[in-house]
mmCIF file of C-alpha atoms in Angstrom:
data_model
loop_
_atom_site.group_PDB
_atom_site.id
_atom_site.type_symbol
_atom_site.label_atom_id
_atom_site.label_comp_id
_atom_site.label_asym_id
_atom_site.label_seq_id
_atom_site.Cartn_x
_atom_site.Cartn_y
_atom_site.Cartn_z
ATOM 1 C CA UNK A 1 0.000 0.000 0.000
ATOM 2 C CA UNK A 2 1.297 3.383 -0.918
ATOM 3 C CA UNK A 3 0.991 5.950 1.928
ATOM 4 C CA UNK A 4 2.141 9.493 2.583
ATOM 5 C CA UNK A 5 4.398 8.224 5.353
ATOM 6 C CA UNK A 6 6.207 5.793 3.069
ATOM 7 C CA UNK A 7 6.532 8.535 0.466
ATOM 8 C CA UNK A 8 7.995 10.828 3.118
ATOM 9 C CA UNK A 9 10.530 8.183 4.162
ATOM 10 C CA UNK A 10 11.456 7.235 0.645
ATOM 11 C CA UNK A 11 12.112 10.865 -0.193
ATOM 12 C CA UNK A 12 14.772 11.236 2.501
ATOM 13 C CA UNK A 13 15.897 7.678 2.863
ATOM 14 C CA UNK A 14 15.761 5.439 5.915
ATOM 15 C CA UNK A 15 18.525 7.283 7.711
ATOM 16 C CA UNK A 16 17.677 10.848 6.757
ATOM 17 C CA UNK A 17 15.639 13.293 8.925
ATOM 18 C CA UNK A 18 13.233 15.801 7.454
ATOM 19 C CA UNK A 19 14.254 19.440 8.043
ATOM 20 C CA UNK A 20 12.526 21.364 10.870
ATOM 21 C CA UNK A 21 10.073 24.104 9.944
ATOM 22 C CA UNK A 22 11.768 27.480 9.422
ATOM 23 C CA UNK A 23 11.901 29.787 12.511
ATOM 24 C CA UNK A 24 11.494 33.560 12.328
ATOM 25 C CA UNK A 25 14.862 35.216 11.974
ATOM 26 C CA UNK A 26 16.126 36.938 15.143
ATOM 27 C CA UNK A 27 16.458 40.713 15.052
ATOM 28 C CA UNK A 28 19.773 41.585 13.497
ATOM 29 C CA UNK A 29 22.415 43.563 15.422
ATOM 30 C CA UNK A 30 21.721 46.489 13.104
ATOM 31 C CA UNK A 31 18.010 46.324 13.970
ATOM 32 C CA UNK A 32 18.751 46.293 17.710
ATOM 33 C CA UNK A 33 21.010 49.304 17.379
ATOM 34 C CA UNK A 34 18.374 51.166 15.389
ATOM 35 C CA UNK A 35 15.768 50.431 18.074
ATOM 36 C CA UNK A 36 18.160 51.599 20.831
ATOM 37 C CA UNK A 37 18.846 54.811 18.921
ATOM 38 C CA UNK A 38 15.144 55.656 18.623
ATOM 39 C CA UNK A 39 14.645 54.827 22.297
ATOM 40 C CA UNK A 40 17.462 57.201 23.262
ATOM 41 C CA UNK A 41 15.908 60.025 21.230
ATOM 42 C CA UNK A 42 12.486 59.481 22.805
ATOM 43 C CA UNK A 43 14.034 59.566 26.281
ATOM 44 C CA UNK A 44 16.134 62.660 25.594
ATOM 45 C CA UNK A 45 13.531 65.004 24.121
ATOM 46 C CA UNK A 46 11.352 65.509 27.261
ATOM 47 C CA UNK A 47 14.397 66.396 29.375
ATOM 48 C CA UNK A 48 16.115 68.548 26.777
ATOM 49 C CA UNK A 49 13.212 70.996 26.425
ATOM 50 C CA UNK A 50 13.204 72.180 30.093
ATOM 51 C CA UNK A 51 17.011 72.038 30.315
ATOM 52 C CA UNK A 52 17.349 74.412 27.349
ATOM 53 C CA UNK A 53 14.727 76.742 28.846
ATOM 54 C CA UNK A 54 16.595 76.721 32.163
ATOM 55 C CA UNK A 55 19.874 77.524 30.415
ATOM 56 C CA UNK A 56 18.209 80.388 28.514
ATOM 57 C CA UNK A 57 16.657 81.738 31.760
ATOM 58 C CA UNK A 58 13.125 81.618 30.358
ATOM 59 C CA UNK A 59 9.987 79.724 31.300
ATOM 60 C CA UNK A 60 8.620 79.387 27.784
ATOM 61 C CA UNK A 61 5.118 78.328 26.710
ATOM 62 C CA UNK A 62 3.177 75.287 27.875
ATOM 63 C CA UNK A 63 4.344 72.575 28.575
ATOM 64 C CA UNK A 64 7.783 74.000 29.429
ATOM 65 C CA UNK A 65 6.868 75.563 32.825
ATOM 66 C CA UNK A 66 5.164 72.331 33.871
ATOM 67 C CA UNK A 67 8.245 70.303 32.894
ATOM 68 C CA UNK A 68 10.579 72.747 34.642
ATOM 69 C CA UNK A 69 8.897 72.019 37.980
ATOM 70 C CA UNK A 70 10.238 68.464 37.754
ATOM 71 C CA UNK A 71 13.632 69.206 36.198
ATOM 72 C CA UNK A 72 15.683 67.087 38.679
ATOM 73 C CA UNK A 73 13.738 63.950 37.838
ATOM 74 C CA UNK A 74 14.803 64.062 34.182
ATOM 75 C CA UNK A 75 18.165 62.680 35.283
ATOM 76 C CA UNK A 76 16.587 59.198 35.368
ATOM 77 C CA UNK A 77 15.549 59.064 31.668
ATOM 78 C CA UNK A 78 18.835 60.812 30.854
ATOM 79 C CA UNK A 79 20.836 57.905 32.253
ATOM 80 C CA UNK A 80 18.619 55.413 30.411
ATOM 81 C CA UNK A 81 19.108 57.399 27.216
ATOM 82 C CA UNK A 82 22.883 57.268 27.686
ATOM 83 C CA UNK A 83 22.724 53.486 28.043
ATOM 84 C CA UNK A 84 20.582 53.185 24.913
ATOM 85 C CA UNK A 85 22.941 55.489 23.003
ATOM 86 C CA UNK A 86 25.930 53.324 23.948
ATOM 87 C CA UNK A 87 24.067 50.195 22.789
ATOM 88 C CA UNK A 88 23.173 51.976 19.549
ATOM 89 C CA UNK A 89 26.834 52.992 19.049
ATOM 90 C CA UNK A 90 25.768 56.501 18.069
ATOM 91 C CA UNK A 91 28.382 59.046 19.102
ATOM 92 C CA UNK A 92 26.067 62.038 18.671
ATOM 93 C CA UNK A 93 23.423 60.459 20.913
ATOM 94 C CA UNK A 94 26.049 59.679 23.545
ATOM 95 C CA UNK A 95 27.220 63.294 23.410
ATOM 96 C CA UNK A 96 23.610 64.547 23.610
ATOM 97 C CA UNK A 97 22.964 62.331 26.656
ATOM 98 C CA UNK A 98 26.113 63.493 28.430
ATOM 99 C CA UNK A 99 25.339 67.136 27.678
ATOM 100 C CA UNK A 100 21.817 66.785 29.069
ATOM 101 C CA UNK A 101 23.005 64.991 32.211
ATOM 102 C CA UNK A 102 25.746 67.556 32.824
ATOM 103 C CA UNK A 103 23.421 70.528 32.249
ATOM 104 C CA UNK A 104 20.677 69.144 34.496
ATOM 105 C CA UNK A 105 23.152 68.267 37.250
ATOM 106 C CA UNK A 106 24.607 71.784 37.072
ATOM 107 C CA UNK A 107 21.184 73.356 37.578
ATOM 108 C CA UNK A 108 20.491 71.145 40.584
ATOM 109 C CA UNK A 109 22.761 73.459 42.546
ATOM 110 C CA UNK A 110 20.861 75.723 44.970
ATOM 111 C CA UNK A 111 19.992 79.087 43.467
ATOM 112 C CA UNK A 112 20.580 82.355 45.300
ATOM 113 C CA UNK A 113 23.138 83.883 47.594
ATOM 114 C CA UNK A 114 24.214 82.353 50.886
ATOM 115 C CA UNK A 115 24.213 83.882 54.325
ATOM 116 C CA UNK A 116 26.437 84.502 57.296
ATOM 117 C CA UNK A 117 24.856 84.137 60.732
ATOM 118 C CA UNK A 118 25.776 87.231 62.782
ATOM 119 C CA UNK A 119 27.567 86.571 66.053
ATOM 120 C CA UNK A 120 25.580 89.181 67.979
ATOM 121 C CA UNK A 121 22.305 88.478 69.754
ATOM 122 C CA UNK A 122 19.202 88.859 67.579
ATOM 123 C CA UNK A 123 16.457 91.326 68.405
ATOM 124 C CA UNK A 124 13.913 88.496 68.143
ATOM 125 C CA UNK A 125 13.427 85.019 66.758
ATOM 126 C CA UNK A 126 10.299 84.585 64.654
ATOM 127 C CA UNK A 127 8.728 81.229 63.874
ATOM 128 C CA UNK A 128 7.037 81.366 60.460
ATOM 129 C CA UNK A 129 4.563 78.805 59.117
ATOM 130 C CA UNK A 130 3.159 78.574 55.612
ATOM 131 C CA UNK A 131 0.337 76.125 54.905
ATOM 132 C CA UNK A 132 -1.883 75.464 51.888
ATOM 133 C CA UNK A 133 -5.118 73.951 53.274
ATOM 134 C CA UNK A 134 -6.514 72.600 49.969
ATOM 135 C CA UNK A 135 -9.847 74.420 50.025
ATOM 136 C CA UNK A 136 -9.967 74.160 53.816
ATOM 137 C CA UNK A 137 -9.870 70.344 53.865
ATOM 138 C CA UNK A 138 -6.718 70.326 56.038
ATOM 139 C CA UNK A 139 -8.222 72.610 58.703
ATOM 140 C CA UNK A 140 -8.103 70.073 61.555
ATOM 141 C CA UNK A 141 -4.467 69.191 60.863
ATOM 142 C CA UNK A 142 -3.642 72.898 60.563
ATOM 143 C CA UNK A 143 -5.139 73.687 63.986
ATOM 144 C CA UNK A 144 -3.121 70.848 65.481
ATOM 145 C CA UNK A 145 0.030 72.262 63.848
ATOM 146 C CA UNK A 146 -0.702 75.665 65.414
ATOM 147 C CA UNK A 147 -1.023 74.043 68.835
ATOM 148 C CA UNK A 148 2.076 71.870 68.543
ATOM 149 C CA UNK A 149 4.495 74.208 66.729
ATOM 150 C CA UNK A 150 3.268 77.601 68.031
ATOM 151 C CA UNK A 151 4.371 79.773 65.083
ATOM 152 C CA UNK A 152 4.381 83.557 65.489
ATOM 153 C CA UNK A 153 3.522 84.516 61.897
ATOM 154 C CA UNK A 154 1.369 82.289 59.696
ATOM 155 C CA UNK A 155 0.632 82.421 55.972
ATOM 156 C CA UNK A 156 -2.542 80.502 55.069
ATOM 157 C CA UNK A 157 -3.638 79.683 51.521
ATOM 158 C CA UNK A 158 -6.842 78.093 50.158
ATOM 159 C CA UNK A 159 -8.886 79.016 53.227
ATOM 160 C CA UNK A 160 -12.601 78.540 52.478
ATOM 161 C CA UNK A 161 -15.473 80.225 54.335
ATOM 162 C CA UNK A 162 -15.512 77.531 57.023
ATOM 163 C CA UNK A 163 -11.794 78.001 57.536
ATOM 164 C CA UNK A 164 -12.268 81.762 57.852
ATOM 165 C CA UNK A 165 -14.999 81.300 60.475
ATOM 166 C CA UNK A 166 -12.738 78.991 62.465
ATOM 167 C CA UNK A 167 -9.827 81.437 62.334
ATOM 168 C CA UNK A 168 -12.113 84.165 63.665
ATOM 169 C CA UNK A 169 -13.311 81.956 66.520
ATOM 170 C CA UNK A 170 -12.540 82.836 70.112
ATOM 171 C CA UNK A 171 -10.273 79.791 70.507
ATOM 172 C CA UNK A 172 -7.966 80.766 67.637
ATOM 173 C CA UNK A 173 -8.051 84.496 68.369
ATOM 174 C CA UNK A 174 -6.924 83.785 71.911
ATOM 175 C CA UNK A 175 -3.519 82.797 70.467
ATOM 176 C CA UNK A 176 -3.627 84.827 67.246
ATOM 177 C CA UNK A 177 -5.512 88.027 68.047
ATOM 178 C CA UNK A 178 -4.058 89.847 65.034
ATOM 179 C CA UNK A 179 -5.411 88.637 61.694
ATOM 180 C CA UNK A 180 -5.883 89.658 58.087
ATOM 181 C CA UNK A 181 -8.340 87.381 56.235
ATOM 182 C CA UNK A 182 -9.233 87.993 52.582
ATOM 183 C CA UNK A 183 -11.041 86.209 49.748
ATOM 184 C CA UNK A 184 -14.366 84.409 49.579
ATOM 185 C CA UNK A 185 -13.863 81.369 47.375
ATOM 186 C CA UNK A 186 -12.133 78.165 48.618
ATOM 187 C CA UNK A 187 -9.049 78.565 46.408
ATOM 188 C CA UNK A 188 -8.996 82.349 46.693
ATOM 189 C CA UNK A 189 -9.127 82.687 50.479
ATOM 190 C CA UNK A 190 -5.902 83.563 52.307
ATOM 191 C CA UNK A 191 -4.986 84.778 55.771
ATOM 192 C CA UNK A 192 -2.231 86.225 57.921
ATOM 193 C CA UNK A 193 -2.213 85.147 61.570
ATOM 194 C CA UNK A 194 0.086 86.857 64.042
ATOM 195 C CA UNK A 195 0.934 87.018 67.735
ATOM 196 C CA UNK A 196 2.366 90.474 67.000
ATOM 197 C CA UNK A 197 0.299 93.620 66.367
ATOM 198 C CA UNK A 198 -0.448 94.034 62.669
ATOM 199 C CA UNK A 199 -1.056 96.939 60.344
ATOM 200 C CA UNK A 200 -2.714 95.818 57.121
ATOM 201 C CA UNK A 201 -0.662 96.445 53.996
ATOM 202 C CA UNK A 202 -1.532 96.734 50.322
ATOM 203 C CA UNK A 203 -2.542 93.467 48.705
ATOM 204 C CA UNK A 204 -0.524 92.167 45.794
ATOM 205 C CA UNK A 205 -2.982 91.933 42.869
ATOM 206 C CA UNK A 206 -3.973 88.453 41.774
ATOM 207 C CA UNK A 207 -6.895 86.160 41.027
ATOM 208 C CA UNK A 208 -6.108 84.392 44.307
ATOM 209 C CA UNK A 209 -5.898 86.548 47.415
ATOM 210 C CA UNK A 210 -2.410 87.620 48.520
ATOM 211 C CA UNK A 211 -2.759 89.842 51.614
ATOM 212 C CA UNK A 212 0.100 91.753 53.200
ATOM 213 C CA UNK A 213 0.663 93.147 56.692
ATOM 214 C CA UNK A 214 3.341 94.878 58.744
ATOM 215 C CA UNK A 215 4.051 93.216 62.096
ATOM 216 C CA UNK A 216 5.450 95.084 65.088
ATOM 217 C CA UNK A 217 8.138 92.654 66.309
ATOM 218 C CA UNK A 218 9.794 93.995 69.455
ATOM 219 C CA UNK A 219 9.418 97.526 68.133
ATOM 220 C CA UNK A 220 10.755 96.667 64.662
ATOM 221 C CA UNK A 221 8.489 96.709 61.595
ATOM 222 C CA UNK A 222 8.554 93.448 59.614
ATOM 223 C CA UNK A 223 6.557 93.216 56.383
ATOM 224 C CA UNK A 224 4.810 89.861 55.930
ATOM 225 C CA UNK A 225 3.484 88.924 52.490
ATOM 226 C CA UNK A 226 1.318 85.923 51.573
ATOM 227 C CA UNK A 227 2.262 84.428 48.188
ATOM 228 C CA UNK A 228 -0.272 82.474 46.132
ATOM 229 C CA UNK A 229 -0.156 83.222 42.402
ATOM 230 C CA UNK A 230 -2.208 81.223 39.944
ATOM 231 C CA UNK A 231 -0.723 77.831 39.030
ATOM 232 C CA UNK A 232 0.964 77.493 35.623
ATOM 233 C CA UNK A 233 -1.891 75.684 33.898
ATOM 234 C CA UNK A 234 -2.340 76.004 30.124
ATOM 235 C CA UNK A 235 -5.291 78.392 30.559
ATOM 236 C CA UNK A 236 -3.680 80.525 33.307
ATOM 237 C CA UNK A 237 -0.102 81.033 32.100
ATOM 238 C CA UNK A 238 -0.546 84.787 31.607
ATOM 239 C CA UNK A 239 -1.931 85.175 35.133
ATOM 240 C CA UNK A 240 0.896 83.045 36.569
ATOM 241 C CA UNK A 241 3.568 85.217 34.958
ATOM 242 C CA UNK A 242 1.801 88.480 35.791
ATOM 243 C CA UNK A 243 1.248 87.593 39.456
ATOM 244 C CA UNK A 244 4.792 86.343 40.018
ATOM 245 C CA UNK A 245 5.854 89.608 38.407
ATOM 246 C CA UNK A 246 3.683 91.506 40.916
ATOM 247 C CA UNK A 247 5.371 89.640 43.775
ATOM 248 C CA UNK A 248 8.731 90.571 42.291
ATOM 249 C CA UNK A 249 7.684 94.233 42.107
ATOM 250 C CA UNK A 250 6.634 94.107 45.755
ATOM 251 C CA UNK A 251 9.970 92.562 46.732
ATOM 252 C CA UNK A 252 11.919 95.057 44.648
ATOM 253 C CA UNK A 253 10.141 98.014 46.284
ATOM 254 C CA UNK A 254 10.421 96.816 49.885
ATOM 255 C CA UNK A 255 12.988 99.439 50.833
ATOM 256 C CA UNK A 256 14.816 98.959 54.135
ATOM 257 C CA UNK A 257 11.947 97.180 55.917
ATOM 258 C CA UNK A 258 12.781 93.554 56.798
ATOM 259 C CA UNK A 259 10.448 91.444 54.643
ATOM 260 C CA UNK A 260 9.152 87.882 54.738
ATOM 261 C CA UNK A 261 7.289 86.367 51.779
ATOM 262 C CA UNK A 262 5.689 83.011 52.577
ATOM 263 C CA UNK A 263 3.282 80.787 50.712
ATOM 264 C CA UNK A 264 2.541 78.582 47.755
ATOM 265 C CA UNK A 265 4.447 80.294 44.943
ATOM 266 C CA UNK A 266 3.380 77.654 42.393
ATOM 267 C CA UNK A 267 6.978 77.878 41.162
ATOM 268 C CA UNK A 268 10.307 76.263 41.955
ATOM 269 C CA UNK A 269 13.853 77.567 41.740
ATOM 270 C CA UNK A 270 13.938 76.230 38.181
ATOM 271 C CA UNK A 271 11.351 78.796 37.046
ATOM 272 C CA UNK A 272 12.773 82.080 35.762
ATOM 273 C CA UNK A 273 9.805 84.028 37.204
ATOM 274 C CA UNK A 274 10.636 82.754 40.701
ATOM 275 C CA UNK A 275 14.374 83.410 40.307
ATOM 276 C CA UNK A 276 13.496 86.999 39.367
ATOM 277 C CA UNK A 277 12.033 87.424 42.876
ATOM 278 C CA UNK A 278 15.170 85.947 44.460
ATOM 279 C CA UNK A 279 17.295 88.278 42.338
ATOM 280 C CA UNK A 280 15.823 91.278 44.177
ATOM 281 C CA UNK A 281 17.800 90.154 47.252
ATOM 282 C CA UNK A 282 15.116 87.948 48.785
ATOM 283 C CA UNK A 283 16.659 84.647 49.910
ATOM 284 C CA UNK A 284 15.029 81.224 50.053
ATOM 285 C CA UNK A 285 15.162 79.910 53.636
ATOM 286 C CA UNK A 286 15.174 76.256 52.566
ATOM 287 C CA UNK A 287 18.078 76.924 50.198
ATOM 288 C CA UNK A 288 20.073 78.686 52.943
ATOM 289 C CA UNK A 289 19.545 75.691 55.238
ATOM 290 C CA UNK A 290 20.486 73.057 52.653
ATOM 291 C CA UNK A 291 16.902 71.954 51.866
ATOM 292 C CA UNK A 292 16.334 73.574 48.484
ATOM 293 C CA UNK A 293 15.318 70.317 46.806
ATOM 294 C CA UNK A 294 12.888 69.035 49.429
ATOM 295 C CA UNK A 295 9.601 68.535 47.506
ATOM 296 C CA UNK A 296 6.441 70.085 48.962
ATOM 297 C CA UNK A 297 3.920 69.128 46.256
ATOM 298 C CA UNK A 298 2.081 66.965 45.308
ATOM 299 C CA UNK A 299 1.423 64.978 48.471
ATOM 300 C CA UNK A 300 1.347 61.922 48.757
ATOM 301 C CA UNK A 301 4.116 61.682 46.127
ATOM 302 C CA UNK A 302 6.408 64.169 47.856
ATOM 303 C CA UNK A 303 8.826 63.209 49.123
ATOM 304 C CA UNK A 304 10.581 61.578 47.341
ATOM 305 C CA UNK A 305 8.975 62.806 44.105
ATOM 306 C CA UNK A 306 7.496 66.211 43.468
ATOM 307 C CA UNK A 307 8.678 69.819 43.434
ATOM 308 C CA UNK A 308 9.381 72.465 46.044
ATOM 309 C CA UNK A 309 6.851 75.195 45.288
ATOM 310 C CA UNK A 310 6.166 76.336 48.888
ATOM 311 C CA UNK A 311 8.760 78.815 50.124
ATOM 312 C CA UNK A 312 9.653 81.251 52.884
ATOM 313 C CA UNK A 313 11.741 84.088 51.438
ATOM 314 C CA UNK A 314 13.536 86.569 53.684
ATOM 315 C CA UNK A 315 15.282 89.878 53.072
ATOM 316 C CA UNK A 316 18.356 91.409 54.639
ATOM 317 C CA UNK A 317 18.201 91.657 58.415
ATOM 318 C CA UNK A 318 16.559 88.235 58.694
ATOM 319 C CA UNK A 319 18.483 84.981 59.100
ATOM 320 C CA UNK A 320 16.792 81.563 58.936
ATOM 321 C CA UNK A 321 18.273 79.057 61.378
ATOM 322 C CA UNK A 322 15.958 76.034 61.101
ATOM 323 C CA UNK A 323 13.415 74.607 58.646
ATOM 324 C CA UNK A 324 10.946 71.747 58.984
ATOM 325 C CA UNK A 325 8.679 70.228 56.339
ATOM 326 C CA UNK A 326 5.681 68.187 57.457
ATOM 327 C CA UNK A 327 2.430 66.841 56.060
ATOM 328 C CA UNK A 328 -0.999 68.262 56.823
ATOM 329 C CA UNK A 329 -3.670 65.580 56.541
ATOM 330 C CA UNK A 330 -6.144 66.661 53.877
ATOM 331 C CA UNK A 331 -3.723 68.897 51.959
ATOM 332 C CA UNK A 332 -1.800 68.162 48.769
ATOM 333 C CA UNK A 333 1.055 70.381 50.028
ATOM 334 C CA UNK A 334 3.558 69.917 52.786
ATOM 335 C CA UNK A 335 3.667 72.734 55.329
ATOM 336 C CA UNK A 336 6.927 74.601 55.910
ATOM 337 C CA UNK A 337 7.999 75.897 59.322
ATOM 338 C CA UNK A 338 11.033 78.204 59.523
ATOM 339 C CA UNK A 339 12.721 79.832 62.522
ATOM 340 C CA UNK A 340 14.061 83.250 61.524
ATOM 341 C CA UNK A 341 16.289 85.552 63.564
ATOM 342 C CA UNK A 342 15.678 89.276 63.294
ATOM 343 C CA UNK A 343 18.754 91.506 63.579
#
């Protein structure tokens, strides 16, 4: 009987084995290198855009300001891009990767001048707290922070109507009898709380409330400014730039009065608009105390991830000596507590 099996055997002989079915060819070395090269380019572009803007001292259009807030974290894809460039054996990509890593690492250095702590006794030591309450949702945690840390001057942002009522209550006014509370909407509301006598100052213009006051600290006038410009969202970029510019104008025109600016600046040291405020002579307390890269937003991802957009800036005559960052349950920002000596 003639069968397919016998035909198969007769074709190759009794001792011959039929060839195995063909397997797909493995990716060639050239194909792997091409893939690695494209991967390196894709990893390099997102980090190169903010690095170039930082080097040019500009914030640029959306999405550059948003990327600048997270500039330090572009080191991770930069290292991966360098590895891919080496695998791809592309000299230009290796050079691009090294240039991006070196530029980003350079800009990780703290921005602004340092300080020398005077040897003489200070006139007073002021404890400053800034806290964003996320539409008042962190009110309970904020009250506990007031009780436990006992700050002297407090900058409050995103204080809704319920928050304002609580601040005006007899219990809070017993400790903080001097207050300036402005704004009606949850995001707009801001406040200054003080154990020192206050004289209300001119508000810095903005869509969110930014009140100002002058505190009488042991007979010395100290200007205290709440900072809360609009965030750099695609539809509010003009407001963000304009309001940071208004804060810069206030800082530039402060004269000889010791000045503290505290709040949610919605900007990090990698934003040119924030550096313009520092360039007036205002100094970032966290930077002076070696904490310039401690993220404050967005909780719960900070730390370790996030950006430092909450700051306490001080002028000449004021020396920060301690800084603490801590979470407020209900807020997407960490609070910042700074001890400042007044000379």
